[in-house]
Amino acid sequence: DSLTLLFEYSILNKIRDMSFTMAIHNELCEKCFEVFLPSIEATFGPIKERGVFKCEIPELPILPGRYDLNLGLYPPNNEYIYDYHWQMHDFFIDGMEGSILNTSGIVSLQPKWSLV
């Protein structure tokens, strides 16, 4: 299925730009996916005092289990951290109907088997 994420932010002190990272890790802290936006200003335009980032993921082909969504806001040079959420936002992927139960790894490739 798809996944839509909304990230609300509020800036206390005026800044010109920042970078953003979002990652999904499994229960073993293995990185399943990460995206890094080096410049919010270049990606979305001038930063406002308050706003919401929206991220739409059309498919999430990962195996059933618990996952953590990790988020970070940094200055563009990444010298320090404005805010970072590590293992604060977890979500669960239920078993997929009709899937083969004896699978392991990170991605759910949904192979189709036949005898030829």
PDB file of C-alpha atoms in Angstrom:
ATOM      1  CA  ASP A   1       0.000   0.000   0.000  1.00  0.00           C
ATOM      2  CA  SER A   2       0.941   3.644  -0.184  1.00  0.00           C
ATOM      3  CA  LEU A   3       2.069   5.801   2.720  1.00  0.00           C
ATOM      4  CA  THR A   4       1.493   9.527   3.199  1.00  0.00           C
ATOM      5  CA  LEU A   5       3.506  11.366   5.846  1.00  0.00           C
ATOM      6  CA  LEU A   6       2.931  14.885   7.138  1.00  0.00           C
ATOM      7  CA  PHE A   7       5.727  16.608   9.086  1.00  0.00           C
ATOM      8  CA  GLU A   8       4.705  19.781  10.866  1.00  0.00           C
ATOM      9  CA  TYR A   9       7.461  22.221  11.817  1.00  0.00           C
ATOM     10  CA  SER A  10       7.755  25.505  13.670  1.00  0.00           C
ATOM     11  CA  ILE A  11      10.859  27.722  13.614  1.00  0.00           C
ATOM     12  CA  LEU A  12      11.592  29.894  16.651  1.00  0.00           C
ATOM     13  CA  ASN A  13      14.595  31.823  15.268  1.00  0.00           C
ATOM     14  CA  LYS A  14      14.687  33.007  11.653  1.00  0.00           C
ATOM     15  CA  ILE A  15      16.875  30.816   9.416  1.00  0.00           C
ATOM     16  CA  ARG A  16      17.538  31.071   5.701  1.00  0.00           C
ATOM     17  CA  ASP A  17      17.746  27.368   4.876  1.00  0.00           C
ATOM     18  CA  MET A  18      17.964  23.886   6.344  1.00  0.00           C
ATOM     19  CA  SER A  19      18.415  20.310   5.232  1.00  0.00           C
ATOM     20  CA  PHE A  20      16.091  17.424   6.009  1.00  0.00           C
ATOM     21  CA  THR A  21      16.552  13.678   6.300  1.00  0.00           C
ATOM     22  CA  MET A  22      13.993  10.906   6.651  1.00  0.00           C
ATOM     23  CA  ALA A  23      14.843   7.256   7.128  1.00  0.00           C
ATOM     24  CA  ILE A  24      13.026   4.009   7.766  1.00  0.00           C
ATOM     25  CA  HIS A  25      14.807   1.395   9.923  1.00  0.00           C
ATOM     26  CA  ASN A  26      13.638  -2.086  10.832  1.00  0.00           C
ATOM     27  CA  GLU A  27      13.613  -3.655  14.320  1.00  0.00           C
ATOM     28  CA  LEU A  28      17.311  -4.541  13.986  1.00  0.00           C
ATOM     29  CA  CYS A  29      18.157  -0.861  13.258  1.00  0.00           C
ATOM     30  CA  GLU A  30      18.978  -1.751   9.640  1.00  0.00           C
ATOM     31  CA  LYS A  31      18.355   1.119   7.262  1.00  0.00           C
ATOM     32  CA  CYS A  32      15.638   0.176   4.779  1.00  0.00           C
ATOM     33  CA  PHE A  33      15.380   3.571   3.102  1.00  0.00           C
ATOM     34  CA  GLU A  34      16.731   7.097   3.515  1.00  0.00           C
ATOM     35  CA  VAL A  35      16.182  10.338   1.667  1.00  0.00           C
ATOM     36  CA  PHE A  36      18.206  13.513   2.172  1.00  0.00           C
ATOM     37  CA  LEU A  37      17.099  16.955   1.008  1.00  0.00           C
ATOM     38  CA  PRO A  38      20.246  19.135   1.187  1.00  0.00           C
ATOM     39  CA  SER A  39      18.313  22.418   0.833  1.00  0.00           C
ATOM     40  CA  ILE A  40      14.700  23.017   1.808  1.00  0.00           C
ATOM     41  CA  GLU A  41      14.873  26.455   0.182  1.00  0.00           C
ATOM     42  CA  ALA A  42      16.064  25.019  -3.156  1.00  0.00           C
ATOM     43  CA  THR A  43      13.455  22.249  -3.015  1.00  0.00           C
ATOM     44  CA  PHE A  44      10.384  24.178  -1.799  1.00  0.00           C
ATOM     45  CA  GLY A  45      11.257  27.880  -1.820  1.00  0.00           C
ATOM     46  CA  PRO A  46      11.769  30.272   1.118  1.00  0.00           C
ATOM     47  CA  ILE A  47      11.231  28.765   4.557  1.00  0.00           C
ATOM     48  CA  LYS A  48       8.239  30.036   6.463  1.00  0.00           C
ATOM     49  CA  GLU A  49       7.940  30.267  10.249  1.00  0.00           C
ATOM     50  CA  ARG A  50       5.506  27.345  10.288  1.00  0.00           C
ATOM     51  CA  GLY A  51       4.710  24.698   7.755  1.00  0.00           C
ATOM     52  CA  VAL A  52       4.046  21.076   6.902  1.00  0.00           C
ATOM     53  CA  PHE A  53       6.162  18.846   4.686  1.00  0.00           C
ATOM     54  CA  LYS A  54       4.145  16.209   2.869  1.00  0.00           C
ATOM     55  CA  CYS A  55       5.814  13.038   1.628  1.00  0.00           C
ATOM     56  CA  GLU A  56       3.871  10.534  -0.459  1.00  0.00           C
ATOM     57  CA  ILE A  57       5.338   7.073  -0.973  1.00  0.00           C
ATOM     58  CA  PRO A  58       3.292   5.256  -3.639  1.00  0.00           C
ATOM     59  CA  GLU A  59       4.376   1.771  -2.501  1.00  0.00           C
ATOM     60  CA  LEU A  60       6.060   0.450   0.622  1.00  0.00           C
ATOM     61  CA  PRO A  61       7.339  -3.000  -0.413  1.00  0.00           C
ATOM     62  CA  ILE A  62       8.825  -4.032   2.924  1.00  0.00           C
ATOM     63  CA  LEU A  63       8.226  -7.241   4.853  1.00  0.00           C
ATOM     64  CA  PRO A  64       5.793  -7.416   7.786  1.00  0.00           C
ATOM     65  CA  GLY A  65       7.147  -6.148  11.102  1.00  0.00           C
ATOM     66  CA  ARG A  66       7.816  -3.045  13.197  1.00  0.00           C
ATOM     67  CA  TYR A  67       9.677  -0.104  11.665  1.00  0.00           C
ATOM     68  CA  ASP A  68      10.902   3.266  12.911  1.00  0.00           C
ATOM     69  CA  LEU A  69      10.628   6.523  11.026  1.00  0.00           C
ATOM     70  CA  ASN A  70      13.657   8.709  11.843  1.00  0.00           C
ATOM     71  CA  LEU A  71      13.689  12.414  10.996  1.00  0.00           C
ATOM     72  CA  GLY A  72      16.338  15.123  11.133  1.00  0.00           C
ATOM     73  CA  LEU A  73      16.570  18.877  10.503  1.00  0.00           C
ATOM     74  CA  TYR A  74      20.024  20.440  10.101  1.00  0.00           C
ATOM     75  CA  PRO A  75      21.659  23.616   8.830  1.00  0.00           C
ATOM     76  CA  PRO A  76      22.723  23.188   5.161  1.00  0.00           C
ATOM     77  CA  ASN A  77      26.337  22.460   6.160  1.00  0.00           C
ATOM     78  CA  ASN A  78      25.173  19.774   8.659  1.00  0.00           C
ATOM     79  CA  GLU A  79      27.503  21.172  11.365  1.00  0.00           C
ATOM     80  CA  TYR A  80      24.978  20.467  14.103  1.00  0.00           C
ATOM     81  CA  ILE A  81      21.377  19.335  14.597  1.00  0.00           C
ATOM     82  CA  TYR A  82      18.298  21.555  14.779  1.00  0.00           C
ATOM     83  CA  ASP A  83      16.075  18.621  15.673  1.00  0.00           C
ATOM     84  CA  TYR A  84      16.319  14.834  15.362  1.00  0.00           C
ATOM     85  CA  HIS A  85      13.751  12.132  16.081  1.00  0.00           C
ATOM     86  CA  TRP A  86      15.390   8.711  16.421  1.00  0.00           C
ATOM     87  CA  GLN A  87      13.119   5.713  17.108  1.00  0.00           C
ATOM     88  CA  MET A  88      10.297   8.028  18.235  1.00  0.00           C
ATOM     89  CA  HIS A  89       7.800   7.220  15.478  1.00  0.00           C
ATOM     90  CA  ASP A  90       7.158   3.545  14.881  1.00  0.00           C
ATOM     91  CA  PHE A  91       4.708   1.826  12.580  1.00  0.00           C
ATOM     92  CA  PHE A  92       3.760  -1.738  11.751  1.00  0.00           C
ATOM     93  CA  ILE A  93       3.386  -3.580   8.473  1.00  0.00           C
ATOM     94  CA  ASP A  94       0.866  -6.422   8.685  1.00  0.00           C
ATOM     95  CA  GLY A  95       1.306  -9.738   6.904  1.00  0.00           C
ATOM     96  CA  MET A  96       0.297  -9.643   3.265  1.00  0.00           C
ATOM     97  CA  GLU A  97      -2.601 -11.773   2.121  1.00  0.00           C
ATOM     98  CA  GLY A  98      -1.494 -14.684  -0.028  1.00  0.00           C
ATOM     99  CA  SER A  99       2.211 -14.056   0.568  1.00  0.00           C
ATOM    100  CA  ILE A 100       4.754 -16.769   1.212  1.00  0.00           C
ATOM    101  CA  LEU A 101       5.472 -16.805   4.944  1.00  0.00           C
ATOM    102  CA  ASN A 102       9.054 -18.088   4.775  1.00  0.00           C
ATOM    103  CA  THR A 103      10.697 -14.872   3.666  1.00  0.00           C
ATOM    104  CA  SER A 104      13.421 -12.751   5.218  1.00  0.00           C
ATOM    105  CA  GLY A 105      15.309  -9.585   4.428  1.00  0.00           C
ATOM    106  CA  ILE A 106      14.015  -6.052   4.093  1.00  0.00           C
ATOM    107  CA  VAL A 107      12.015  -5.767   0.865  1.00  0.00           C
ATOM    108  CA  SER A 108       8.929  -7.704  -0.123  1.00  0.00           C
ATOM    109  CA  LEU A 109       9.472  -8.652  -3.734  1.00  0.00           C
ATOM    110  CA  GLN A 110       6.311 -10.797  -4.021  1.00  0.00           C
ATOM    111  CA  PRO A 111       7.762 -13.445  -6.359  1.00  0.00           C
ATOM    112  CA  LYS A 112       5.328 -15.408  -8.505  1.00  0.00           C
ATOM    113  CA  TRP A 113       6.218 -19.114  -8.693  1.00  0.00           C
ATOM    114  CA  SER A 114       5.247 -21.695 -11.268  1.00  0.00           C
ATOM    115  CA  LEU A 115       6.417 -25.103 -12.363  1.00  0.00           C
ATOM    116  CA  VAL A 116       7.438 -25.247 -16.039  1.00  0.00           C
TER     117      VAL A 116
END
